[in-house]
mmCIF file of C-alpha atoms and ligand atoms in Angstrom:
data_model
loop_
_atom_site.group_PDB
_atom_site.id
_atom_site.type_symbol
_atom_site.label_atom_id
_atom_site.label_comp_id
_atom_site.label_asym_id
_atom_site.label_seq_id
_atom_site.Cartn_x
_atom_site.Cartn_y
_atom_site.Cartn_z
ATOM 1 C CA MET G 202 0.000 0.000 0.000
ATOM 2 C CA ILE G 203 1.264 3.425 -0.860
ATOM 3 C CA LEU G 204 0.415 6.099 1.623
ATOM 4 C CA LYS G 205 0.828 9.718 0.714
ATOM 5 C CA ILE G 206 2.043 10.976 4.036
ATOM 6 C CA LYS G 207 3.587 14.318 4.813
ATOM 7 C CA THR G 208 7.028 13.790 6.244
ATOM 8 C CA SER G 209 8.328 15.512 9.331
ATOM 9 C CA ALA G 210 10.172 17.912 7.054
ATOM 10 C CA ASP G 211 6.846 19.440 6.006
ATOM 11 C CA VAL G 212 5.947 20.479 9.524
ATOM 12 C CA PRO G 213 7.827 23.032 11.599
ATOM 13 C CA SER G 214 9.792 21.134 14.192
ATOM 14 C CA SER G 215 8.360 23.325 16.929
ATOM 15 C CA GLU G 216 4.993 21.682 16.325
ATOM 16 C CA ILE G 217 6.194 18.138 16.809
ATOM 17 C CA THR G 218 7.043 16.526 20.100
ATOM 18 C CA PRO G 219 10.796 16.006 19.886
ATOM 19 C CA GLU G 220 11.702 12.430 19.230
ATOM 20 C CA SER G 221 14.342 12.590 21.922
ATOM 21 C CA ALA G 222 11.496 12.910 24.377
ATOM 22 C CA TYR G 223 10.098 9.634 23.109
ATOM 23 C CA TYR G 224 12.942 7.150 22.794
ATOM 24 C CA SER G 225 16.225 6.657 24.460
ATOM 25 C CA ARG G 226 19.080 7.049 22.030
ATOM 26 C CA ARG G 227 20.141 3.569 23.070
ATOM 27 C CA ASP G 228 16.965 2.043 21.605
ATOM 28 C CA ILE G 229 17.424 3.837 18.321
ATOM 29 C CA MET G 230 21.071 2.811 18.036
ATOM 30 C CA LYS G 231 20.168 -0.753 18.944
ATOM 31 C CA ALA G 232 17.513 -0.820 16.241
ATOM 32 C CA ALA G 233 19.924 0.513 13.663
ATOM 33 C CA ALA G 234 22.560 -2.038 14.637
ATOM 34 C CA MET G 235 20.176 -4.966 14.609
ATOM 35 C CA GLY G 236 19.038 -4.647 11.020
ATOM 36 C CA THR G 237 15.869 -6.281 9.714
ATOM 37 C CA ALA G 238 16.591 -9.858 10.773
ATOM 38 C CA GLY G 239 17.369 -8.802 14.289
ATOM 39 C CA LEU G 240 14.220 -6.740 14.430
ATOM 40 C CA ALA G 241 12.059 -9.672 13.351
ATOM 41 C CA ALA G 242 13.596 -11.753 16.109
ATOM 42 C CA ALA G 243 13.062 -8.972 18.620
ATOM 43 C CA ALA G 244 9.404 -8.772 17.711
ATOM 44 C CA THR G 245 8.837 -12.339 18.864
ATOM 45 C CA LEU G 246 10.262 -11.605 22.289
ATOM 46 C CA GLY G 247 7.664 -10.033 24.524
ATOM 47 C CA GLY G 248 7.969 -6.482 25.669
ATOM 48 C CA ILE G 249 10.933 -5.395 23.634
ATOM 49 C CA ASP G 250 9.390 -4.127 20.457
ATOM 50 C CA THR G 251 10.614 -0.624 21.132
ATOM 51 C CA PRO G 252 13.455 -0.902 18.593
ATOM 52 C CA LEU G 253 10.937 -2.061 15.972
ATOM 53 C CA PHE G 254 8.745 0.876 16.818
ATOM 54 C CA ALA G 255 11.671 3.253 16.615
ATOM 55 C CA GLN G 256 12.033 2.254 12.976
ATOM 56 C CA ALA G 257 8.334 2.612 12.189
ATOM 57 C CA LYS G 258 7.219 5.312 9.825
ATOM 58 C CA ASN G 259 7.183 8.843 11.174
ATOM 59 C CA TYR G 260 3.922 10.709 10.813
ATOM 60 C CA ALA G 261 3.894 14.445 10.402
ATOM 61 C CA ALA G 262 1.243 15.106 12.993
ATOM 62 C CA PRO G 263 1.381 18.546 14.562
ATOM 63 C CA ARG G 264 0.023 18.810 18.063
ATOM 64 C CA ASN G 265 -3.439 20.233 18.325
ATOM 65 C CA PRO G 266 -3.025 22.659 21.234
ATOM 66 C CA LYS G 267 -6.739 22.427 22.012
ATOM 67 C CA PHE G 268 -6.275 18.866 23.200
ATOM 68 C CA VAL G 269 -3.098 18.775 25.230
ATOM 69 C CA ALA G 270 -3.135 17.782 28.892
ATOM 70 C CA ASP G 271 -1.133 19.987 31.260
ATOM 71 C CA PRO G 272 2.257 18.269 31.639
ATOM 72 C CA THR G 273 2.667 19.527 35.184
ATOM 73 C CA VAL G 274 -0.494 17.707 36.227
ATOM 74 C CA ASP G 275 -0.632 14.925 33.662
ATOM 75 C CA PRO G 276 2.871 14.055 32.511
ATOM 76 C CA LEU G 277 3.096 11.830 29.452
ATOM 77 C CA ASN G 278 3.486 8.131 29.931
ATOM 78 C CA LYS G 279 6.437 6.497 28.254
ATOM 79 C CA LEU G 280 5.983 4.473 25.096
ATOM 80 C CA GLU G 281 7.080 1.349 26.967
ATOM 81 C CA GLU G 282 4.253 1.846 29.450
ATOM 82 C CA ILE G 283 1.604 2.501 26.828
ATOM 83 C CA ASN G 284 2.527 -0.472 24.650
ATOM 84 C CA SER G 285 3.156 -3.113 27.293
ATOM 85 C CA TYR G 286 0.175 -2.881 29.672
ATOM 86 C CA ASN G 287 -2.898 -3.403 27.511
ATOM 87 C CA ASN G 288 -6.401 -4.755 27.332
ATOM 88 C CA PHE G 289 -6.919 -6.543 24.023
ATOM 89 C CA TYR G 290 -8.661 -9.831 24.761
ATOM 90 C CA GLU G 291 -8.182 -11.017 21.180
ATOM 91 C CA PHE G 292 -4.562 -11.587 22.263
ATOM 92 C CA GLY G 293 -5.221 -12.931 25.761
ATOM 93 C CA THR G 294 -6.767 -11.607 28.942
ATOM 94 C CA GLY G 295 -3.519 -10.689 30.715
ATOM 95 C CA LYS G 296 -2.278 -7.107 30.528
ATOM 96 C CA GLY G 297 1.089 -8.408 29.352
ATOM 97 C CA ASP G 298 -0.358 -10.684 26.653
ATOM 98 C CA PRO G 299 -0.988 -8.189 23.817
ATOM 99 C CA VAL G 300 2.619 -6.968 23.697
ATOM 100 C CA GLN G 301 3.739 -10.574 23.363
ATOM 101 C CA TYR G 302 1.221 -11.834 20.826
ATOM 102 C CA ALA G 303 -0.194 -8.921 18.830
ATOM 103 C CA ASN G 304 2.745 -8.963 16.431
ATOM 104 C CA LYS G 305 0.917 -11.898 14.770
ATOM 105 C CA LEU G 306 -1.674 -9.516 13.357
ATOM 106 C CA THR G 307 -1.435 -8.531 9.685
ATOM 107 C CA THR G 308 -2.503 -4.889 9.400
ATOM 108 C CA SER G 309 -1.874 -4.274 5.709
ATOM 109 C CA PRO G 310 -3.863 -4.300 3.509
ATOM 110 C CA TRP G 311 -6.729 -3.077 5.712
ATOM 111 C CA THR G 312 -10.314 -2.719 4.556
ATOM 112 C CA VAL G 313 -13.210 -1.097 6.386
ATOM 113 C CA GLU G 314 -16.806 -1.991 5.651
ATOM 114 C CA VAL G 315 -19.372 0.798 5.945
ATOM 115 C CA ASP G 316 -23.031 -0.177 6.201
ATOM 116 C CA GLY G 317 -26.398 0.593 7.752
ATOM 117 C CA ALA G 318 -28.210 3.926 7.554
ATOM 118 C CA CYS G 319 -25.825 5.876 5.311
ATOM 119 C CA ASN G 320 -25.522 6.996 1.704
ATOM 120 C CA LYS G 321 -22.029 5.611 1.073
ATOM 121 C CA PRO G 322 -22.053 1.957 2.084
ATOM 122 C CA GLY G 323 -19.219 -0.170 0.758
ATOM 123 C CA LYS G 324 -15.752 -1.504 1.398
ATOM 124 C CA TYR G 325 -12.981 1.037 1.630
ATOM 125 C CA ASP G 326 -9.224 0.782 1.944
ATOM 126 C CA ILE G 327 -7.969 2.489 5.078
ATOM 127 C CA GLU G 328 -6.396 5.193 2.888
ATOM 128 C CA LYS G 329 -9.893 6.082 1.666
ATOM 129 C CA MET G 330 -11.304 6.292 5.184
ATOM 130 C CA ILE G 331 -8.544 8.357 6.746
ATOM 131 C CA ASP G 332 -6.808 11.350 5.251
ATOM 132 C CA PHE G 333 -3.217 10.773 6.284
ATOM 133 C CA THR G 334 -2.295 14.340 5.329
ATOM 134 C CA GLN G 335 -4.608 15.647 8.070
ATOM 135 C CA LEU G 336 -3.171 13.807 11.065
ATOM 136 C CA GLU G 337 -2.794 15.598 14.364
ATOM 137 C CA GLU G 338 -1.367 14.707 17.745
ATOM 138 C CA ARG G 339 -3.351 14.965 20.969
ATOM 139 C CA VAL G 340 -2.186 14.321 24.498
ATOM 140 C CA VAL G 341 -5.134 12.978 26.449
ATOM 141 C CA ARG G 342 -6.007 11.034 29.556
ATOM 142 C CA HIS G 343 -6.979 7.400 29.110
ATOM 143 C CA ARG G 344 -8.921 5.778 31.956
ATOM 144 C CA CYS G 345 -9.730 2.093 32.256
ATOM 145 C CA VAL G 346 -12.814 1.039 34.202
ATOM 146 C CA GLU G 347 -10.391 -1.073 36.265
ATOM 147 C CA ARG G 348 -9.035 2.175 37.734
ATOM 148 C CA TRP G 349 -5.673 2.553 36.014
ATOM 149 C CA SER G 350 -4.930 5.540 33.871
ATOM 150 C CA MET G 351 -2.285 6.897 31.530
ATOM 151 C CA VAL G 352 -1.612 10.029 29.502
ATOM 152 C CA ILE G 353 -1.112 9.235 25.834
ATOM 153 C CA PRO G 354 0.051 11.152 22.754
ATOM 154 C CA TRP G 355 -2.229 9.687 20.097
ATOM 155 C CA VAL G 356 -2.035 10.514 16.406
ATOM 156 C CA GLY G 357 -5.185 10.483 14.322
ATOM 157 C CA VAL G 358 -8.167 12.421 13.035
ATOM 158 C CA PRO G 359 -11.513 13.297 14.626
ATOM 159 C CA ILE G 360 -13.958 10.401 14.168
ATOM 160 C CA LYS G 361 -16.189 12.982 12.510
ATOM 161 C CA HIS G 362 -13.825 13.116 9.521
ATOM 162 C CA VAL G 363 -14.367 9.421 8.940
ATOM 163 C CA ILE G 364 -18.109 9.507 9.573
ATOM 164 C CA ASP G 365 -18.640 12.427 7.196
ATOM 165 C CA LYS G 366 -17.243 10.299 4.357
ATOM 166 C CA CYS G 367 -19.952 7.704 5.029
ATOM 167 C CA GLU G 368 -22.765 10.283 4.762
ATOM 168 C CA PRO G 369 -24.986 8.954 7.552
ATOM 169 C CA GLN G 370 -28.723 9.442 7.061
ATOM 170 C CA ALA G 371 -30.854 11.498 9.436
ATOM 171 C CA LYS G 372 -32.405 8.333 10.852
ATOM 172 C CA ALA G 373 -28.970 7.081 12.026
ATOM 173 C CA LYS G 374 -28.970 7.622 15.788
ATOM 174 C CA TYR G 375 -25.987 5.451 16.733
ATOM 175 C CA VAL G 376 -22.787 4.176 15.166
ATOM 176 C CA GLU G 377 -21.119 0.821 15.790
ATOM 177 C CA PHE G 378 -17.405 0.043 15.484
ATOM 178 C CA HIS G 379 -16.523 -3.608 14.939
ATOM 179 C CA THR G 380 -13.103 -5.091 15.573
ATOM 180 C CA LEU G 381 -11.538 -7.527 13.105
ATOM 181 C CA LEU G 382 -12.681 -11.157 13.410
ATOM 182 C CA ARG G 383 -9.705 -13.314 12.460
ATOM 183 C CA PRO G 384 -9.144 -16.180 14.892
ATOM 184 C CA SER G 385 -6.184 -17.452 12.851
ATOM 185 C CA GLU G 386 -4.248 -14.386 13.968
ATOM 186 C CA MET G 387 -6.146 -13.540 17.146
ATOM 187 C CA PHE G 388 -6.056 -16.636 19.306
ATOM 188 C CA GLY G 389 -8.273 -15.114 21.980
ATOM 189 C CA GLN G 390 -11.133 -15.406 19.484
ATOM 190 C CA LYS G 391 -10.825 -19.189 19.743
ATOM 191 C CA THR G 392 -11.840 -18.839 23.396
ATOM 192 C CA GLY G 393 -15.098 -17.707 24.939
ATOM 193 C CA SER G 394 -13.537 -14.873 26.932
ATOM 194 C CA LEU G 395 -15.867 -12.452 25.088
ATOM 195 C CA GLN G 396 -18.438 -12.606 22.312
ATOM 196 C CA TRP G 397 -16.607 -11.974 19.018
ATOM 197 C CA PRO G 398 -16.135 -9.735 17.203
ATOM 198 C CA TYR G 399 -15.674 -7.004 19.797
ATOM 199 C CA VAL G 400 -18.299 -4.325 19.090
ATOM 200 C CA GLU G 401 -18.454 -0.833 20.524
ATOM 201 C CA GLY G 402 -20.822 1.994 19.786
ATOM 202 C CA LEU G 403 -21.675 5.623 20.396
ATOM 203 C CA ARG G 404 -24.680 7.844 19.982
ATOM 204 C CA MET G 405 -24.153 9.907 16.810
ATOM 205 C CA ASP G 406 -23.612 13.197 18.610
ATOM 206 C CA GLU G 407 -20.978 11.566 20.831
ATOM 207 C CA ALA G 408 -19.155 10.162 17.818
ATOM 208 C CA MET G 409 -19.272 13.556 16.059
ATOM 209 C CA HIS G 410 -17.921 15.395 19.113
ATOM 210 C CA PRO G 411 -14.492 16.984 18.469
ATOM 211 C CA LEU G 412 -12.917 15.002 21.322
ATOM 212 C CA ALA G 413 -13.863 11.608 19.822
ATOM 213 C CA PHE G 414 -10.735 10.469 18.016
ATOM 214 C CA MET G 415 -9.833 7.902 15.352
ATOM 215 C CA VAL G 416 -6.321 6.828 16.256
ATOM 216 C CA VAL G 417 -3.731 5.557 13.770
ATOM 217 C CA GLY G 418 -0.529 6.447 15.583
ATOM 218 C CA LEU G 419 1.240 6.808 18.869
ATOM 219 C CA TYR G 420 4.249 8.976 19.715
ATOM 220 C CA GLY G 421 4.391 10.260 16.161
ATOM 221 C CA LYS G 422 4.561 6.831 14.548
ATOM 222 C CA VAL G 423 2.385 4.021 13.253
ATOM 223 C CA LEU G 424 0.232 2.562 16.033
ATOM 224 C CA PRO G 425 1.687 -0.592 17.656
ATOM 225 C CA ASN G 426 -0.559 -3.615 17.084
ATOM 226 C CA GLN G 427 -1.242 -4.076 20.781
ATOM 227 C CA ASN G 428 -2.787 -0.596 20.903
ATOM 228 C CA GLY G 429 -5.251 -1.424 18.129
ATOM 229 C CA ALA G 430 -3.486 -1.042 14.788
ATOM 230 C CA PRO G 431 -4.071 0.069 12.208
ATOM 231 C CA MET G 432 -7.066 2.134 13.428
ATOM 232 C CA ARG G 433 -8.855 2.311 16.760
ATOM 233 C CA ILE G 434 -11.148 4.792 18.401
ATOM 234 C CA HIS G 435 -10.421 6.666 21.630
ATOM 235 C CA ILE G 436 -13.136 8.426 23.606
ATOM 236 C CA PRO G 437 -11.288 10.366 26.319
ATOM 237 C CA TRP G 438 -14.284 11.042 28.584
ATOM 238 C CA LYS G 439 -15.394 7.396 28.716
ATOM 239 C CA TYR G 440 -13.965 4.254 30.264
ATOM 240 C CA GLY G 441 -11.391 2.531 28.079
ATOM 241 C CA PHE G 442 -13.586 -0.364 27.007
ATOM 242 C CA LYS G 443 -15.546 2.037 24.753
ATOM 243 C CA SER G 444 -12.403 2.455 22.641
ATOM 244 C CA GLY G 445 -12.619 -0.462 20.219
ATOM 245 C CA LYS G 446 -9.429 -1.545 18.490
ATOM 246 C CA SER G 447 -8.481 -2.709 14.979
ATOM 247 C CA ILE G 448 -11.725 -1.454 13.431
ATOM 248 C CA VAL G 449 -12.981 -3.147 10.236
ATOM 249 C CA ARG G 450 -16.620 -2.158 10.177
ATOM 250 C CA ILE G 451 -18.572 1.049 10.802
ATOM 251 C CA ARG G 452 -22.319 0.590 10.928
ATOM 252 C CA PHE G 453 -25.042 3.217 11.379
ATOM 253 C CA THR G 454 -28.143 2.164 13.293
ATOM 254 C CA GLU G 455 -31.442 3.501 14.521
ATOM 255 C CA THR G 456 -31.327 1.523 17.754
ATOM 256 C CA MET G 457 -28.773 1.374 20.545
ATOM 257 C CA PRO G 458 -25.954 -1.041 19.660
ATOM 258 C CA LYS G 459 -25.474 -4.225 21.675
ATOM 259 C CA THR G 460 -21.930 -3.549 22.738
ATOM 260 C CA THR G 461 -19.610 -6.360 23.778
ATOM 261 C CA TRP G 462 -19.127 -5.615 27.460
ATOM 262 C CA ALA G 463 -22.788 -4.714 27.957
ATOM 263 C CA VAL G 464 -23.721 -8.102 26.472
ATOM 264 C CA GLN G 465 -21.066 -9.864 28.552
ATOM 265 C CA ASN G 466 -22.041 -8.296 31.871
ATOM 266 C CA GLY G 467 -24.640 -5.568 31.623
ATOM 267 C CA ASN G 468 -24.767 -5.000 35.377
ATOM 268 C CA GLU G 469 -21.168 -3.866 35.412
ATOM 269 C CA TYR G 470 -20.561 -2.369 31.982
ATOM 270 C CA GLY G 471 -23.235 -0.358 30.236
ATOM 271 C CA PHE G 472 -23.485 1.465 26.966
ATOM 272 C CA TRP G 473 -22.664 4.973 28.202
ATOM 273 C CA ALA G 474 -19.671 4.324 30.448
ATOM 274 C CA ASN G 475 -18.850 7.956 31.124
ATOM 275 C CA VAL G 476 -16.149 8.372 33.757
ATOM 276 C CA ASN G 477 -17.615 9.561 37.058
ATOM 277 C CA PRO G 478 -16.000 9.441 40.503
ATOM 278 C CA GLU G 479 -19.415 9.435 42.194
ATOM 279 C CA VAL G 480 -20.875 6.373 40.560
ATOM 280 C CA ASP G 481 -19.236 3.216 41.862
ATOM 281 C CA HIS G 482 -18.715 0.130 39.822
ATOM 282 C CA PRO G 483 -20.771 -2.645 41.507
ATOM 283 C CA ARG G 484 -17.535 -4.219 42.779
ATOM 284 C CA TRP G 485 -15.346 -1.200 43.494
ATOM 285 C CA SER G 486 -15.313 2.527 44.072
ATOM 286 C CA GLN G 487 -14.431 4.790 41.158
ATOM 287 C CA ALA G 488 -13.509 7.723 43.404
ATOM 288 C CA ARG G 489 -9.785 7.344 42.731
ATOM 289 C CA GLU G 490 -7.511 6.041 40.019
ATOM 290 C CA ARG G 491 -3.900 4.893 39.840
ATOM 291 C CA ARG G 492 -1.481 6.253 37.314
ATOM 292 C CA LEU G 493 0.875 3.976 35.507
ATOM 293 C CA PRO G 494 3.705 3.135 35.840
ATOM 294 C CA GLY G 495 3.725 1.166 39.008
ATOM 295 C CA PHE G 496 0.383 2.511 40.274
ATOM 296 C CA ALA G 497 2.380 4.391 42.881
ATOM 297 C CA THR G 498 0.350 7.565 42.604
ATOM 298 C CA SER G 499 -3.308 7.520 43.436
ATOM 299 C CA ARG G 500 -5.322 10.519 42.366
ATOM 300 C CA PRO G 501 -8.979 11.538 42.395
ATOM 301 C CA THR G 502 -11.018 10.433 39.399
ATOM 302 C CA LEU G 503 -12.305 13.428 37.449
ATOM 303 C CA LEU G 504 -15.885 13.818 36.242
ATOM 304 C CA PHE G 505 -15.943 12.840 32.549
ATOM 305 C CA ASN G 506 -12.245 12.089 33.038
ATOM 306 C CA GLY G 507 -11.577 15.825 33.215
ATOM 307 C CA TYR G 508 -13.440 16.733 30.022
ATOM 308 C CA ALA G 509 -16.749 17.734 31.644
ATOM 309 C CA ASP G 510 -16.695 21.303 30.336
ATOM 310 C CA GLN G 511 -16.498 19.957 26.783
ATOM 311 C CA VAL G 512 -18.947 17.038 26.881
ATOM 312 C CA GLN G 513 -21.406 17.607 29.721
ATOM 313 C CA SER G 514 -23.958 19.245 27.434
ATOM 314 C CA LEU G 515 -24.309 16.018 25.441
ATOM 315 C CA TYR G 516 -26.145 14.490 28.384
ATOM 316 C CA ALA G 517 -28.399 17.320 29.561
ATOM 317 C CA GLY G 518 -31.504 15.985 31.226
ATOM 318 C CA MET G 519 -30.394 12.360 31.235
ATOM 319 C CA ASP G 520 -30.390 10.234 34.362
ATOM 320 C CA LYS G 521 -26.998 10.414 36.016
ATOM 321 C CA LYS G 522 -26.869 6.808 37.141
ATOM 322 C CA VAL G 523 -27.889 5.460 33.743
ATOM 323 C CA LEU G 524 -25.088 7.415 32.171
ATOM 324 C CA PHE G 525 -22.262 5.710 33.901
ATOM 325 C CA TYR G 526 -22.874 1.975 33.516
HETATM 326 N N1 MTE S 2077 -11.076 -5.181 20.199
HETATM 327 C C1 MTE S 2077 -10.846 -4.813 21.461
HETATM 328 N N2 MTE S 2077 -10.826 -3.509 21.777
HETATM 329 C C2 MTE S 2077 -10.590 -3.125 23.056
HETATM 330 C C3 MTE S 2077 -10.403 -4.087 24.090
HETATM 331 C C4 MTE S 2077 -10.427 -5.469 23.717
HETATM 332 O O1 MTE S 2077 -10.263 -6.380 24.552
HETATM 333 N N3 MTE S 2077 -10.650 -5.784 22.399
HETATM 334 N N4 MTE S 2077 -10.208 -3.658 25.385
HETATM 335 C C5 MTE S 2077 -10.704 -2.311 25.739
HETATM 336 C C6 MTE S 2077 -10.278 -1.858 27.054
HETATM 337 S S1 MTE S 2077 -11.034 -2.588 28.400
HETATM 338 C C7 MTE S 2077 -9.381 -0.840 27.238
HETATM 339 S S2 MTE S 2077 -9.019 -0.209 28.781
HETATM 340 C C8 MTE S 2077 -8.671 -0.272 26.079
HETATM 341 C C9 MTE S 2077 -7.169 -0.371 26.303
HETATM 342 O O2 MTE S 2077 -6.472 0.326 25.328
HETATM 343 P P1 MTE S 2077 -4.872 0.345 25.358
HETATM 344 O O3 MTE S 2077 -4.410 -1.085 25.474
HETATM 345 O O4 MTE S 2077 -4.441 0.990 24.085
HETATM 346 O O5 MTE S 2077 -4.457 1.134 26.563
HETATM 347 O O6 MTE S 2077 -8.967 -0.936 24.842
HETATM 348 C C10 MTE S 2077 -10.330 -1.278 24.682
HETATM 349 N N5 MTE S 2077 -10.548 -1.783 23.345
HETATM 350 MO MO1 MO S 2078 -10.561 -1.249 30.257
#
């Protein structure tokens, strides 16, 4: 596949997070010294794909200053933290499983099916769905329902850009995002840990909100498989399970989608899943969260994960309790 991607040279360096802030020079030198064969071997060894990543394609993705967390309050997590502690049940239920096994996934070519209540149904190559010349970087909080959190520099486009290409009809009230179903490469799909494929969904106005992001990169480069390559959504004001990975289907519906975790255990994981310190999960309090790495720092959970001023109005008049699980 040939991607027409702006190179870093096209963007003033002041707008890009310096690479030195991302990788240790040692990793880059190691990658260069290892060559391709060494890199392939490295990829099979869990947890050390950083050299591979260092060689991944650079995206020219200027930071969007409207979506950058305050580094004095929310310092960036390191790449090694973001790509080695994951939830991606298609590659096992342990947090350390995806970094070990997700390298099995073939992410190119990648086709996305668009269907349901829209004027442009069909199958599209990823290059048709996402304009790689429009990528931007955002530094946002990411909060798992299990109470851990990170701060991540994603690269992508607003989900709205993708949805607009599909031309949803007025009767479309919700949009579903389906993860790839390919048990030959995703061994977790041979188990009953969840109902496959993983399906997430949003109400249309949530999906069209400027904060709702379609992610294709991390730390200025192609997204690591374990984080949902080649395209995943991220909804910063909701619990992490709303952010479906490795998306192959976008479907517009008139009725509320039956999302994977709501089907699995509707008492604990509902459709809305907005972060709220005051609404406890049935088995634990959500008042506080622990920041990776090491979970050493515990901090108060923020309403809508700190994005209340931007998203609160989406839920005016709705029952508070219903909105959280
Ligand atoms: N397809 C798929 N998407 C998924 C999951 C999954 O198991 N399968 N886990 C979700 C959960 S629970 C979380 S917290 C986030 C984790 O994203 P990260 O690994 O990039 O931090 O992915 C979400 N998306
Ligand atoms: Mo999660």
